Short mmCIF file of C-alpha atoms and ligand atoms in Angstrom, two decimals:
data_model
loop_
_atom_site.label_atom_id
_atom_site.label_comp_id
_atom_site.label_asym_id
_atom_site.label_seq_id
_atom_site.Cartn_x
_atom_site.Cartn_y
_atom_site.Cartn_z
CA MET A 652 0.86 -1.64 29.76
CA GLU A 653 0.51 1.48 28.15
CA LYS A 654 3.41 3.84 29.03
CA GLY A 655 2.92 7.39 29.51
CA VAL A 656 4.57 9.70 27.03
CA GLU A 657 8.04 10.78 28.07
CA PRO A 658 8.92 13.73 26.34
CA GLY A 659 12.20 14.26 28.01
CA THR A 660 13.78 11.30 26.98
CA LYS A 661 12.29 10.61 23.38
CA PRO A 662 13.05 13.10 20.92
CA LEU A 663 10.12 11.87 18.41
CA LEU A 664 7.51 11.98 21.33
CA ALA A 665 8.75 15.50 22.52
CA VAL A 666 7.94 16.90 18.99
CA LEU A 667 4.72 15.16 18.97
CA SER A 668 3.68 16.85 22.04
CA GLY A 669 4.65 20.19 20.42
CA GLU A 670 8.10 20.73 21.27
CA ARG A 671 10.71 21.72 18.70
CA ARG A 672 14.09 19.98 18.39
CA ASP A 673 17.17 20.92 16.58
CA PRO A 674 18.14 18.62 14.72
CA PRO A 675 14.58 17.17 14.27
CA PRO A 676 14.28 13.54 15.02
CA VAL A 677 14.17 11.38 11.98
CA TRP A 678 12.79 8.00 10.82
CA LEU A 679 11.78 6.94 7.25
CA MET A 680 8.65 5.54 5.80
CA ARG A 681 9.17 1.85 5.04
CA GLN A 682 12.59 2.09 6.71
CA ALA A 683 12.86 -1.74 6.84
CA GLY A 684 12.61 -3.75 3.83
CA ARG A 685 13.94 -4.63 0.48
CA TYR A 686 16.95 -2.08 0.18
CA LEU A 687 18.66 -3.92 3.09
CA PRO A 688 20.56 -7.16 2.22
CA GLU A 689 19.78 -8.29 5.85
CA TYR A 690 16.08 -7.88 5.01
CA ARG A 691 16.34 -9.93 2.07
CA ARG A 692 18.23 -12.84 3.97
CA VAL A 693 15.40 -13.34 6.57
CA ARG A 694 12.43 -12.96 3.72
CA ALA A 695 14.38 -15.48 2.08
CA ARG A 696 13.78 -17.82 5.19
CA VAL A 697 9.96 -17.73 4.83
CA ALA A 698 7.72 -18.77 1.85
CA GLY A 699 5.16 -15.82 2.00
CA PHE A 700 5.39 -12.39 3.22
CA LEU A 701 2.51 -12.83 5.48
CA GLU A 702 4.32 -15.37 7.23
CA LEU A 703 7.13 -12.75 8.01
CA CYS A 704 4.40 -10.54 9.45
CA TYR A 705 2.84 -13.03 11.79
CA THR A 706 6.02 -14.62 12.83
CA PRO A 707 6.99 -12.40 15.79
CA GLU A 708 10.77 -13.43 16.28
CA LEU A 709 11.17 -12.55 12.60
CA ALA A 710 9.04 -9.34 12.30
CA VAL A 711 10.91 -8.28 15.55
CA GLU A 712 14.42 -9.01 13.98
CA VAL A 713 13.33 -7.02 10.71
CA THR A 714 12.01 -4.20 12.71
CA LEU A 715 15.20 -3.68 14.41
CA GLN A 716 17.38 -4.00 11.31
CA PRO A 717 17.59 -0.36 10.34
CA LEU A 718 18.07 0.88 13.77
CA ARG A 719 21.34 -1.24 13.66
CA ARG A 720 22.55 0.45 10.79
CA PHE A 721 21.31 4.05 11.39
CA PRO A 722 20.49 6.32 14.53
CA LEU A 723 17.04 6.75 13.80
CA ASP A 724 14.56 8.00 16.24
CA ALA A 725 11.93 5.53 15.79
CA ALA A 726 11.10 1.80 14.88
CA ILE A 727 8.05 1.32 12.92
CA LEU A 728 6.67 -2.16 13.43
CA PHE A 729 7.14 -4.37 10.62
CA SER A 730 3.77 -5.81 9.05
CA ASP A 731 1.47 -4.69 6.34
CA ILE A 732 -1.64 -2.72 6.00
CA LEU A 733 -2.98 -5.57 4.34
CA VAL A 734 -3.03 -7.75 7.32
CA VAL A 735 -6.41 -6.14 8.42
CA PRO A 736 -8.24 -7.29 5.17
CA HIS A 737 -6.68 -10.60 5.63
CA ALA A 738 -7.60 -10.91 9.38
CA LEU A 739 -11.05 -9.93 8.55
CA GLY A 740 -11.15 -13.20 6.13
CA MET A 741 -10.20 -12.22 2.89
CA GLU A 742 -7.48 -14.09 0.70
CA VAL A 743 -4.61 -12.01 0.70
CA ARG A 744 -1.39 -13.26 -1.18
CA PHE A 745 1.93 -11.45 -2.19
CA LEU A 746 3.27 -12.49 -5.45
CA GLU A 747 7.19 -12.12 -6.15
CA GLY A 748 7.37 -8.70 -8.34
CA GLU A 749 3.58 -8.45 -8.93
CA GLY A 750 2.65 -6.91 -5.45
CA PRO A 751 -0.52 -7.81 -3.39
CA LYS A 752 -3.38 -9.76 -4.72
CA LEU A 753 -6.85 -10.18 -3.09
CA ASP A 754 -9.92 -11.85 -4.00
CA PRO A 755 -12.13 -8.80 -4.23
CA LEU A 756 -15.45 -7.74 -2.70
CA ARG A 757 -17.63 -7.27 -5.59
CA GLU A 758 -21.28 -6.58 -4.14
CA PRO A 759 -22.91 -5.85 -0.87
CA ALA A 760 -23.54 -9.40 -0.15
CA ASP A 761 -19.65 -9.97 -0.06
CA LEU A 762 -19.37 -8.04 2.92
CA ALA A 763 -20.71 -11.22 4.84
CA ARG A 764 -17.44 -12.92 4.20
CA LEU A 765 -15.80 -10.28 6.54
CA ALA A 766 -15.59 -11.21 10.16
CA PRO A 767 -14.85 -8.45 12.54
CA ALA A 768 -14.82 -10.84 15.68
CA ALA A 769 -11.88 -12.75 14.04
CA LEU A 770 -9.60 -9.66 14.02
CA TYR A 771 -8.24 -9.83 17.36
CA PRO A 772 -7.37 -13.35 17.48
CA ARG A 773 -5.91 -13.34 14.01
CA LEU A 774 -3.80 -10.22 14.32
CA ARG A 775 -2.48 -11.68 17.74
CA PRO A 776 0.88 -12.33 16.28
CA VAL A 777 1.12 -8.81 15.57
CA TYR A 778 0.58 -7.58 19.01
CA GLU A 779 3.08 -10.23 20.47
CA THR A 780 5.59 -8.45 18.06
CA VAL A 781 4.76 -4.98 19.28
CA ALA A 782 5.13 -6.12 22.87
CA ALA A 783 8.47 -7.74 22.26
CA LEU A 784 9.84 -4.46 20.75
CA ALA A 785 8.42 -2.61 23.48
CA ARG A 786 10.86 -4.56 25.83
CA GLU A 787 13.67 -4.32 23.43
CA LEU A 788 13.84 -1.01 21.83
CA PRO A 789 16.86 1.19 23.19
CA PRO A 790 15.51 4.05 25.38
CA LYS A 791 15.44 7.10 23.03
CA VAL A 792 13.79 5.45 20.28
CA THR A 793 9.89 5.70 20.03
CA LEU A 794 8.08 2.34 19.05
CA ILE A 795 5.42 3.42 16.34
CA GLY A 796 2.32 1.27 15.41
CA PHE A 797 0.33 1.80 12.20
CA SER A 798 -2.67 0.87 10.32
CA GLY A 799 -3.89 1.53 6.87
CA ALA A 800 -6.77 3.92 6.73
CA PRO A 801 -10.44 2.87 5.62
CA TRP A 802 -10.26 4.15 2.21
CA THR A 803 -6.83 2.84 1.24
CA LEU A 804 -7.79 -0.52 2.47
CA ALA A 805 -11.25 -0.31 0.79
CA CYS A 806 -9.36 0.42 -2.48
CA TYR A 807 -7.25 -2.84 -2.33
CA MET A 808 -10.44 -4.69 -1.43
CA LEU A 809 -12.48 -3.59 -3.93
CA GLU A 810 -9.96 -3.60 -6.64
CA GLY A 811 -8.18 -6.95 -5.70
CA GLY A 812 -4.78 -5.62 -5.77
CA GLY A 813 -2.61 -2.48 -6.63
CA SER A 814 -3.74 -0.04 -9.38
CA LYS A 815 -2.88 3.15 -11.31
CA ASP A 816 -6.06 4.98 -10.87
CA TRP A 817 -8.38 3.04 -8.15
CA LEU A 818 -11.34 3.10 -10.89
CA THR A 819 -13.30 0.27 -9.13
CA ALA A 820 -13.09 1.80 -5.87
CA ARG A 821 -13.68 5.34 -6.97
CA ARG A 822 -16.65 3.92 -8.94
CA VAL A 823 -18.24 1.96 -6.13
CA ALA A 824 -17.72 5.11 -4.00
CA LEU A 825 -19.85 7.17 -6.19
CA ALA A 826 -22.09 4.92 -7.80
CA GLU A 827 -23.07 2.57 -4.71
CA PRO A 828 -22.66 4.65 -1.47
CA GLU A 829 -24.50 2.59 0.62
CA PHE A 830 -22.62 -0.40 0.00
CA PHE A 831 -19.24 1.72 0.37
CA ALA A 832 -20.21 3.17 3.29
CA ARG A 833 -20.93 -0.13 5.06
CA LEU A 834 -17.39 -1.19 4.02
CA VAL A 835 -15.94 2.04 5.25
CA ALA A 836 -18.15 1.70 8.74
CA ILE A 837 -16.60 -2.07 9.18
CA LEU A 838 -12.89 -0.91 8.40
CA THR A 839 -13.19 2.18 10.64
CA GLU A 840 -14.19 0.07 13.50
CA SER A 841 -11.54 -2.66 12.62
CA VAL A 842 -8.80 0.31 12.44
CA ILE A 843 -9.81 1.46 15.94
CA ALA A 844 -9.70 -2.08 17.49
CA TYR A 845 -6.44 -2.65 15.65
CA LEU A 846 -4.71 0.47 16.71
CA ASP A 847 -6.13 0.41 20.28
CA ALA A 848 -4.73 -3.13 20.77
CA GLN A 849 -1.16 -2.17 19.24
CA ILE A 850 -1.21 0.69 21.72
CA ALA A 851 -2.28 -1.56 24.82
CA HIS A 852 0.52 -3.82 23.59
CA GLY A 853 3.17 -1.08 23.91
CA ALA A 854 2.86 1.24 20.67
CA GLU A 855 3.81 4.78 21.89
CA ALA A 856 2.58 6.55 18.85
CA VAL A 857 0.44 5.24 15.65
CA GLN A 858 0.50 6.39 12.28
CA LEU A 859 -2.78 6.10 10.00
CA PHE A 860 -1.61 5.67 6.21
CA ASP A 861 -3.93 6.73 3.66
CA SER A 862 -1.60 6.43 0.68
CA TRP A 863 -4.55 6.76 -1.88
CA ALA A 864 -6.28 9.60 -0.57
CA GLY A 865 -5.24 11.73 -3.11
CA VAL A 866 -7.31 10.38 -6.09
CA LEU A 867 -10.64 11.47 -4.53
CA PRO A 868 -12.36 14.63 -5.42
CA GLU A 869 -13.20 17.09 -2.48
CA GLY A 870 -16.48 15.88 -1.47
CA GLU A 871 -15.38 12.25 -1.66
CA THR A 872 -12.39 13.13 0.24
CA ARG A 873 -14.51 14.76 3.16
CA ARG A 874 -16.71 11.65 3.47
CA TRP A 875 -14.37 8.59 2.97
CA VAL A 876 -10.74 10.32 4.18
CA ILE A 877 -11.38 13.14 6.45
CA GLU A 878 -14.57 11.83 8.30
CA PRO A 879 -13.29 8.22 9.09
CA ALA A 880 -10.03 9.55 10.02
CA ARG A 881 -11.76 12.09 12.59
CA ARG A 882 -13.78 8.95 14.15
CA ILE A 883 -10.50 6.84 14.36
CA ALA A 884 -8.72 9.76 16.04
CA GLU A 885 -11.58 10.50 18.61
CA ALA A 886 -11.94 6.94 19.66
CA LEU A 887 -8.03 6.43 20.09
CA ARG A 888 -7.92 10.04 22.01
CA ARG A 889 -10.67 8.81 24.36
CA ARG A 890 -8.83 5.52 25.12
CA HIS A 891 -5.26 6.74 24.97
CA PRO A 892 -5.28 10.53 25.54
CA ARG A 893 -1.36 10.64 25.85
CA VAL A 894 -0.85 8.43 22.69
CA PRO A 895 -0.01 10.68 19.58
CA LEU A 896 -1.78 9.78 16.13
CA ILE A 897 0.13 10.70 13.10
CA ALA A 898 -2.07 11.01 10.29
CA PHE A 899 -0.84 10.65 6.44
CA PRO A 900 -3.60 11.43 4.03
CA ARG A 901 -1.24 11.53 0.89
CA GLY A 902 -2.17 13.64 -1.78
CA ILE A 903 -5.04 15.70 -0.48
CA GLY A 904 -3.36 18.95 -1.19
CA PRO A 905 -5.19 22.14 -0.35
CA LEU A 906 -7.47 20.00 2.05
CA TYR A 907 -4.60 19.45 4.36
CA PRO A 908 -5.30 22.31 6.50
CA GLU A 909 -9.54 21.14 6.60
CA PHE A 910 -8.06 17.66 7.44
CA VAL A 911 -5.99 18.54 10.41
CA GLU A 912 -8.65 20.95 11.73
CA ALA A 913 -11.45 18.30 11.78
CA VAL A 914 -9.18 15.40 12.86
CA ARG A 915 -6.51 17.18 15.02
CA PRO A 916 -4.04 14.44 15.03
CA ALA A 917 -0.59 15.27 17.02
CA GLY A 918 1.28 15.03 14.10
CA ILE A 919 0.32 15.28 10.20
CA GLY A 920 2.51 13.52 7.52
CA LEU A 921 3.10 15.72 4.43
CA ASP A 922 3.72 14.04 1.13
CA THR A 923 6.30 14.74 -1.56
CA THR A 924 4.02 16.95 -3.63
CA LEU A 925 3.32 19.40 -0.75
CA PRO A 926 5.17 22.61 -0.77
CA CYS A 927 7.08 23.16 2.38
CA GLY A 928 6.54 26.71 2.91
CA TRP A 929 2.96 26.52 2.19
CA ALA A 930 2.55 23.98 4.70
CA ALA A 931 4.70 25.77 7.33
CA ALA A 932 1.92 28.66 6.65
CA GLU A 933 -1.14 26.89 6.33
CA LEU A 934 -1.04 24.15 8.88
CA PRO A 935 -2.22 25.23 12.55
CA ALA A 936 0.77 26.10 14.66
CA GLY A 937 0.76 23.51 17.38
CA ILE A 938 0.81 20.37 15.30
CA ALA A 939 3.82 18.60 14.47
CA VAL A 940 4.73 18.24 10.57
CA GLN A 941 6.56 15.15 9.24
CA GLY A 942 8.21 14.66 6.14
CA ASN A 943 8.78 15.60 3.20
CA LEU A 944 11.83 14.55 1.23
CA ASP A 945 11.32 12.85 -1.96
CA PRO A 946 12.18 9.53 -1.95
CA VAL A 947 13.65 9.58 -5.42
CA THR A 948 15.86 12.72 -4.19
CA LEU A 949 17.41 10.23 -1.66
CA LEU A 950 17.76 7.52 -4.19
CA VAL A 951 19.88 10.34 -6.31
CA GLY A 952 21.70 11.34 -3.46
CA GLY A 953 25.01 13.82 -3.53
CA ALA A 954 24.46 17.74 -3.97
CA ARG A 955 20.75 17.30 -5.00
CA LEU A 956 20.19 15.57 -1.56
CA ASP A 957 21.96 17.85 0.60
CA THR A 958 20.14 20.81 -1.01
CA ALA A 959 16.54 19.18 -0.46
CA VAL A 960 17.39 18.40 3.16
CA ALA A 961 18.59 22.04 3.99
CA GLU A 962 15.36 23.54 2.16
CA ILE A 963 13.23 21.10 4.41
CA LEU A 964 14.99 22.23 7.68
CA ALA A 965 14.87 25.89 6.84
CA ALA A 966 11.19 25.69 5.81
CA PHE A 967 10.16 24.19 9.31
CA ARG A 968 12.67 25.78 11.70
CA ARG A 969 9.89 27.47 13.44
CA ARG A 970 7.56 24.37 13.87
CA PRO A 971 7.77 21.06 15.61
CA HIS A 972 9.40 18.86 12.86
CA ILE A 973 9.89 15.40 12.54
CA PHE A 974 12.16 14.77 9.59
CA ASN A 975 10.88 11.84 7.17
CA LEU A 976 10.33 11.08 3.43
CA GLY A 977 7.12 12.11 1.46
CA HIS A 978 6.47 8.56 0.68
CA GLY A 979 8.18 5.02 1.31
CA ILE A 980 11.95 4.61 0.73
CA LEU A 981 12.48 3.05 -2.81
CA PRO A 982 13.96 -0.55 -2.81
CA GLN A 983 16.97 0.72 -5.28
CA THR A 984 18.10 3.27 -2.78
CA PRO A 985 21.75 3.02 -1.90
CA ILE A 986 22.47 2.45 1.97
CA ALA A 987 25.36 5.24 1.43
CA HIS A 988 22.55 7.67 0.95
CA VAL A 989 20.84 6.94 3.92
CA GLU A 990 23.91 7.04 5.83
CA ALA A 991 24.57 10.65 4.15
CA LEU A 992 21.51 12.15 5.14
CA ILE A 993 21.28 11.17 8.67
CA THR A 994 24.75 12.34 9.18
CA HIS A 995 23.90 15.55 7.49
CA LEU A 996 20.85 15.97 9.65
CA HIS A 997 22.85 15.30 12.84
CA SER A 998 25.77 17.51 11.71
CA ARG A 999 24.12 20.64 10.40
CA GLY A 1000 20.93 20.74 12.41
CA ARG A 1001 19.20 24.02 11.55
O1 1CP B 1415 8.29 -9.02 -0.92
C1 1CP B 1415 8.57 -8.46 0.30
O2 1CP B 1415 9.41 -8.24 1.00
C2 1CP B 1415 7.43 -7.58 0.42
C3 1CP B 1415 7.48 -6.17 0.21
C4 1CP B 1415 6.62 -5.34 1.56
C5 1CP B 1415 7.17 -4.95 2.43
C6 1CP B 1415 8.47 -4.77 3.01
C7 1CP B 1415 5.43 -5.04 1.40
C8 1CP B 1415 4.38 -5.58 0.32
N1 1CP B 1415 4.86 -4.58 2.61
C9 1CP B 1415 6.24 -4.24 3.22
C10 1CP B 1415 6.28 -3.72 4.81
C11 1CP B 1415 5.38 -2.60 5.08
N2 1CP B 1415 4.46 -2.09 4.28
C12 1CP B 1415 5.50 -1.80 6.30
C13 1CP B 1415 6.64 -2.08 7.33
C14 1CP B 1415 7.35 -1.13 7.83
C15 1CP B 1415 8.67 -0.87 6.97
O3 1CP B 1415 8.92 -1.62 5.97
O4 1CP B 1415 9.54 0.15 7.75
C16 1CP B 1415 4.84 -0.82 6.02
C17 1CP B 1415 4.58 0.47 7.11
C18 1CP B 1415 3.71 -0.82 4.72
C19 1CP B 1415 2.57 -0.10 4.69
C20 1CP B 1415 2.22 -0.17 3.23
N3 1CP B 1415 1.78 -1.33 2.74
C21 1CP B 1415 1.55 0.91 2.59
C22 1CP B 1415 1.30 2.05 3.10
C23 1CP B 1415 2.35 3.06 2.67
C24 1CP B 1415 2.70 3.41 1.54
O5 1CP B 1415 4.08 3.04 1.05
O6 1CP B 1415 2.04 3.90 0.89
C25 1CP B 1415 0.82 0.19 1.31
C26 1CP B 1415 -0.03 1.08 0.15
C27 1CP B 1415 1.25 -1.12 1.48
C28 1CP B 1415 0.51 -2.11 0.45
C29 1CP B 1415 1.81 -2.87 -0.02
N4 1CP B 1415 2.38 -3.84 0.68
C30 1CP B 1415 3.50 -4.42 -0.16
C31 1CP B 1415 3.40 -3.59 -1.45
C32 1CP B 1415 4.46 -3.89 -2.63
C33 1CP B 1415 2.42 -2.79 -1.16
C34 1CP B 1415 2.10 -1.68 -2.46
C35 1CP B 1415 1.46 -2.31 -3.46
C36 1CP B 1415 0.85 -1.17 -4.30
O7 1CP B 1415 1.88 -0.46 -4.99
O8 1CP B 1415 -0.39 -1.20 -4.53
#
C-alpha cells in the first residue's frame, strides 16, 4: 500500500527530497485542535480525548478541519503521542484543563506491565484513520504520520503527567541507567513498529516529536535522544527507503548539527529558540529545514508577525524549507492570524 514519493505533485514531499520551493510548503504543528470551534464541537461529542483518537470517523474529520479553512500542504494524523504508552498497557487519562495523567512506572519490575505484543491490535483504529485519510486527501496534500520519541514518552511514563522540569525522568536516566535503558529499548522498538504500520497504511512522511529533548545535558542527549532517533531512522529507511522522516529534537541547541549527522533525517524541525541564520549556516546543505515561527508571534499577529515571517523566509531562501511553527499552535490563537500568515506566505513568497 506504500505510495511512492511524488515530488512533482506534492510540494512538501518535493522539499523533503531536497528541492527548493518558493513559496515554501506550509503546515502548522498541532494544526487541528482547540483553537478551532469546529474541533471543540466534535470534542464535545465524546466523553474522553482518547475516544476521539480511537474513533476513525471522528479522527479523520478533525484531521481535515484545518485543511477546509486554510490551504495547507500537509495533514497531520489526529492522535496523540500518549497513545503508545496507552497501547503498551499504561493507564492514560486526559483531564479537562489539567493535561494527561498516567499511572507512572516506578521501578524496573513495573516494565512487566508493558505489553509490546498488544501494540498493533490496540492501535488498529489509528491505522484505520491513516488509511481513510490516505484515500480522502486532496492530491497536493501530504499525509504526515507521527510518534513521540522514546525520551519524551519516557518522561510522561516516569513522571505520570506533564512537568516543568521532568525531574523524575532525568533522575532515573542518570541514577538507574539500566532500568532507563530497558524502557528506552522497549519504546524504540514500539516507535519503529508504530511508524512502520502508519507508513504501511498510507502515511507519506512521518515526524518524530522529541518535545522535551532540551532538558538533558550533552552526554544524556547523545544516549537518550540522538541514539534512539538514529535507530528509528535506520530501521524505517531499511523498510521504507522512499518515505521521509522529519525529526524534531526540540531544544537541543548546538547539538542540532550532530543530531542531523547521526540520524540523517530527510527533514529537521527547528524549535522557536534556534537562530535561523545559525541553522542555515550550520546544518548540512541537503537536508530540509522546517520551522520555526514563534507560536506567540502568531498569537500576537500584525506587523510583528509579518516581520518574523519575512526574516525566516530570508534566512532559508537558499535551502529546502518547510514553513512551520517552532512548537505547537497555542489554543488562544485567533483564526484570522493563521489566515494572515498563509496569505502572506502565498502572496510574497521570497
Ligand atoms: O482536550 C483536548 O482536546 C486535548 C488537547 C490535545 C490535542 C488536540 C492533546 C492532549 N493532544 C492533542 C492532539 C495532538 N497532540 C496532535 C494532533 C495533531 C494536531 O493537533 O494537529 C499531536 C501531533 C500531538 C502531539 C503531542 N502531544 C506532543 C508533541 C508535540 C508538542 O506539542 O510538543 C505532546 C508533548 C503531547 C502531549 C499532550 N497531549 C495533550 C496535551 C495537552 C499534551 C501536553 C501536556 C504537557 O504540557 O505536558
